[in-house]
Amino acid sequence: MDKPITPEQLRADVLQLFQDAGYTVPGLLPYIDDLVQENDRLKQELKRLRLAATRGSASPGSMNSRLKDALRE
């Protein structure tokens, strides 16, 4: 699998394309920056939710009733 492109590499490539083409698309670079920020936010949220799911699975409410009875004895 190809290595992921960093935002800095993407920005440099787009700037080079603008230079080669002789014109720019003014909203493209801010849009890319917004996508990078949204991606980072979603990665952090996913990490937080996975951690919460891992912690939640060990809660007493999710235990089997036989296991609860065995622990009480």
Short mmCIF file of N, CA and C in Angstrom, two decimals:
data_model
loop_
_atom_site.label_atom_id
_atom_site.label_comp_id
_atom_site.label_asym_id
_atom_site.label_seq_id
_atom_site.Cartn_x
_atom_site.Cartn_y
_atom_site.Cartn_z
N MET A 1 0.84 -1.18 0.00
CA MET A 1 0.00 0.00 0.00
C MET A 1 0.89 1.25 0.00
N ASP A 2 0.45 2.26 -0.69
CA ASP A 2 1.22 3.50 -0.75
C ASP A 2 1.24 4.20 0.60
N LYS A 3 2.33 4.91 0.82
CA LYS A 3 2.41 5.69 2.06
C LYS A 3 1.41 6.83 1.98
N PRO A 4 0.79 7.18 3.10
CA PRO A 4 -0.16 8.29 3.08
C PRO A 4 0.55 9.62 2.80
N ILE A 5 -0.16 10.48 2.09
CA ILE A 5 0.38 11.80 1.77
C ILE A 5 0.10 12.73 2.94
N THR A 6 1.13 13.43 3.38
CA THR A 6 0.94 14.37 4.48
C THR A 6 0.28 15.64 3.94
N PRO A 7 -0.38 16.39 4.82
CA PRO A 7 -0.99 17.65 4.38
C PRO A 7 0.01 18.62 3.78
N GLU A 8 1.24 18.61 4.29
CA GLU A 8 2.27 19.50 3.76
C GLU A 8 2.65 19.11 2.33
N GLN A 9 2.76 17.80 2.09
CA GLN A 9 3.06 17.33 0.73
C GLN A 9 1.92 17.68 -0.22
N LEU A 10 0.70 17.49 0.23
CA LEU A 10 -0.47 17.80 -0.59
C LEU A 10 -0.50 19.28 -0.94
N ARG A 11 -0.25 20.12 0.05
CA ARG A 11 -0.24 21.57 -0.19
C ARG A 11 0.85 21.94 -1.19
N ALA A 12 2.04 21.37 -1.06
CA ALA A 12 3.13 21.67 -1.99
C ALA A 12 2.79 21.20 -3.40
N ASP A 13 2.18 20.01 -3.51
CA ASP A 13 1.80 19.51 -4.84
C ASP A 13 0.75 20.38 -5.49
N VAL A 14 -0.23 20.83 -4.72
CA VAL A 14 -1.28 21.69 -5.27
C VAL A 14 -0.69 23.04 -5.69
N LEU A 15 0.20 23.59 -4.88
CA LEU A 15 0.85 24.85 -5.25
C LEU A 15 1.67 24.68 -6.53
N GLN A 16 2.34 23.54 -6.69
CA GLN A 16 3.10 23.27 -7.91
C GLN A 16 2.16 23.16 -9.11
N LEU A 17 1.01 22.50 -8.92
CA LEU A 17 0.03 22.42 -10.00
C LEU A 17 -0.49 23.80 -10.38
N PHE A 18 -0.74 24.63 -9.39
CA PHE A 18 -1.19 26.00 -9.67
C PHE A 18 -0.13 26.73 -10.50
N GLN A 19 1.12 26.57 -10.11
CA GLN A 19 2.21 27.25 -10.80
C GLN A 19 2.35 26.73 -12.23
N ASP A 20 2.25 25.40 -12.40
CA ASP A 20 2.38 24.81 -13.74
C ASP A 20 1.21 25.22 -14.64
N ALA A 21 0.01 25.29 -14.07
CA ALA A 21 -1.17 25.62 -14.86
C ALA A 21 -1.27 27.11 -15.16
N GLY A 22 -0.66 27.93 -14.33
CA GLY A 22 -0.70 29.36 -14.55
C GLY A 22 -1.93 30.04 -13.95
N TYR A 23 -2.70 29.31 -13.18
CA TYR A 23 -3.83 29.91 -12.48
C TYR A 23 -4.07 29.16 -11.17
N THR A 24 -4.87 29.74 -10.31
CA THR A 24 -5.15 29.13 -9.01
C THR A 24 -6.65 29.00 -8.80
N VAL A 25 -7.00 28.15 -7.88
CA VAL A 25 -8.38 28.03 -7.41
C VAL A 25 -8.34 28.50 -5.96
N PRO A 26 -8.79 29.73 -5.70
CA PRO A 26 -8.60 30.34 -4.38
C PRO A 26 -9.16 29.54 -3.20
N GLY A 27 -10.26 28.85 -3.38
CA GLY A 27 -10.87 28.15 -2.26
C GLY A 27 -10.33 26.75 -2.01
N LEU A 28 -9.47 26.25 -2.87
CA LEU A 28 -9.03 24.87 -2.75
C LEU A 28 -8.14 24.61 -1.54
N LEU A 29 -7.14 25.44 -1.32
CA LEU A 29 -6.23 25.21 -0.18
C LEU A 29 -6.94 25.35 1.16
N PRO A 30 -7.80 26.37 1.36
CA PRO A 30 -8.55 26.41 2.63
C PRO A 30 -9.47 25.20 2.80
N TYR A 31 -10.04 24.71 1.71
CA TYR A 31 -10.90 23.53 1.78
C TYR A 31 -10.10 22.30 2.21
N ILE A 32 -8.90 22.16 1.65
CA ILE A 32 -8.03 21.05 2.04
C ILE A 32 -7.66 21.16 3.52
N ASP A 33 -7.36 22.37 3.98
CA ASP A 33 -7.02 22.57 5.39
C ASP A 33 -8.20 22.19 6.29
N ASP A 34 -9.41 22.56 5.87
CA ASP A 34 -10.61 22.20 6.64
C ASP A 34 -10.80 20.69 6.69
N LEU A 35 -10.55 20.02 5.57
CA LEU A 35 -10.67 18.56 5.54
C LEU A 35 -9.66 17.89 6.46
N VAL A 36 -8.46 18.42 6.49
CA VAL A 36 -7.41 17.87 7.37
C VAL A 36 -7.82 18.03 8.83
N GLN A 37 -8.34 19.21 9.18
CA GLN A 37 -8.77 19.46 10.56
C GLN A 37 -9.94 18.55 10.94
N GLU A 38 -10.89 18.38 10.03
CA GLU A 38 -12.04 17.51 10.29
C GLU A 38 -11.59 16.06 10.45
N ASN A 39 -10.64 15.64 9.63
CA ASN A 39 -10.11 14.29 9.74
C ASN A 39 -9.43 14.07 11.09
N ASP A 40 -8.64 15.03 11.53
CA ASP A 40 -7.98 14.93 12.84
C ASP A 40 -9.01 14.87 13.96
N ARG A 41 -10.06 15.69 13.86
CA ARG A 41 -11.11 15.69 14.88
C ARG A 41 -11.81 14.33 14.93
N LEU A 42 -12.11 13.77 13.76
CA LEU A 42 -12.78 12.48 13.71
C LEU A 42 -11.90 11.35 14.24
N LYS A 43 -10.60 11.43 13.98
CA LYS A 43 -9.67 10.43 14.53
C LYS A 43 -9.66 10.48 16.05
N GLN A 44 -9.65 11.69 16.61
CA GLN A 44 -9.66 11.83 18.07
C GLN A 44 -10.97 11.32 18.66
N GLU A 45 -12.08 11.62 18.00
CA GLU A 45 -13.38 11.16 18.48
C GLU A 45 -13.47 9.64 18.42
N LEU A 46 -12.98 9.05 17.34
CA LEU A 46 -12.97 7.59 17.21
C LEU A 46 -12.15 6.95 18.32
N LYS A 47 -11.00 7.53 18.60
CA LYS A 47 -10.14 7.00 19.66
C LYS A 47 -10.86 7.08 21.01
N ARG A 48 -11.53 8.21 21.25
CA ARG A 48 -12.26 8.39 22.51
C ARG A 48 -13.41 7.38 22.62
N LEU A 49 -14.15 7.18 21.53
CA LEU A 49 -15.27 6.25 21.55
C LEU A 49 -14.81 4.80 21.71
N ARG A 50 -13.70 4.46 21.07
CA ARG A 50 -13.17 3.10 21.24
C ARG A 50 -12.75 2.86 22.68
N LEU A 51 -12.12 3.86 23.28
CA LEU A 51 -11.70 3.74 24.67
C LEU A 51 -12.91 3.60 25.58
N ALA A 52 -13.95 4.39 25.32
CA ALA A 52 -15.17 4.32 26.13
C ALA A 52 -15.86 2.97 25.95
N ALA A 53 -15.85 2.42 24.74
CA ALA A 53 -16.46 1.12 24.50
C ALA A 53 -15.69 0.02 25.22
N THR A 54 -14.38 0.14 25.26
CA THR A 54 -13.56 -0.85 25.95
C THR A 54 -13.83 -0.81 27.44
N ARG A 55 -13.90 0.37 27.98
CA ARG A 55 -14.18 0.51 29.41
C ARG A 55 -15.60 0.08 29.73
N GLY A 56 -16.53 0.36 28.86
CA GLY A 56 -17.94 0.05 29.10
C GLY A 56 -18.23 -1.43 29.07
N SER A 57 -17.45 -2.20 28.33
CA SER A 57 -17.73 -3.63 28.22
C SER A 57 -17.44 -4.37 29.54
N ALA A 58 -16.66 -3.78 30.41
CA ALA A 58 -16.33 -4.42 31.68
C ALA A 58 -17.27 -3.99 32.80
N SER A 59 -18.33 -3.29 32.46
CA SER A 59 -19.25 -2.82 33.50
C SER A 59 -20.06 -3.98 34.06
N PRO A 60 -20.47 -3.88 35.32
CA PRO A 60 -21.23 -4.95 35.95
C PRO A 60 -22.56 -5.23 35.25
N GLY A 61 -23.16 -4.27 34.64
CA GLY A 61 -24.44 -4.47 33.98
C GLY A 61 -24.36 -5.39 32.79
N SER A 62 -23.19 -5.53 32.20
CA SER A 62 -23.04 -6.38 31.03
C SER A 62 -22.63 -7.81 31.39
N MET A 63 -22.41 -8.08 32.66
CA MET A 63 -21.99 -9.42 33.07
C MET A 63 -23.16 -10.39 33.01
N ASN A 64 -22.83 -11.61 32.74
CA ASN A 64 -23.79 -12.70 32.73
C ASN A 64 -24.33 -12.89 34.15
N SER A 65 -25.60 -13.25 34.27
CA SER A 65 -26.20 -13.41 35.61
C SER A 65 -25.51 -14.53 36.40
N ARG A 66 -25.06 -15.58 35.73
CA ARG A 66 -24.35 -16.66 36.44
C ARG A 66 -23.04 -16.14 37.01
N LEU A 67 -22.37 -15.31 36.23
CA LEU A 67 -21.11 -14.74 36.70
C LEU A 67 -21.36 -13.83 37.90
N LYS A 68 -22.44 -13.04 37.85
CA LYS A 68 -22.78 -12.17 38.98
C LYS A 68 -23.04 -13.01 40.23
N ASP A 69 -23.77 -14.10 40.08
CA ASP A 69 -24.06 -14.98 41.23
C ASP A 69 -22.77 -15.59 41.78
N ALA A 70 -21.88 -15.99 40.90
CA ALA A 70 -20.62 -16.60 41.35
C ALA A 70 -19.76 -15.57 42.09
N LEU A 71 -19.75 -14.35 41.63
CA LEU A 71 -18.97 -13.31 42.29
C LEU A 71 -19.55 -12.94 43.65
N ARG A 72 -20.86 -13.01 43.76
CA ARG A 72 -21.48 -12.70 45.06
C ARG A 72 -21.15 -13.75 46.11
N GLU A 73 -20.98 -14.98 45.72
CA GLU A 73 -20.73 -16.07 46.68
C GLU A 73 -19.33 -16.10 47.15
#
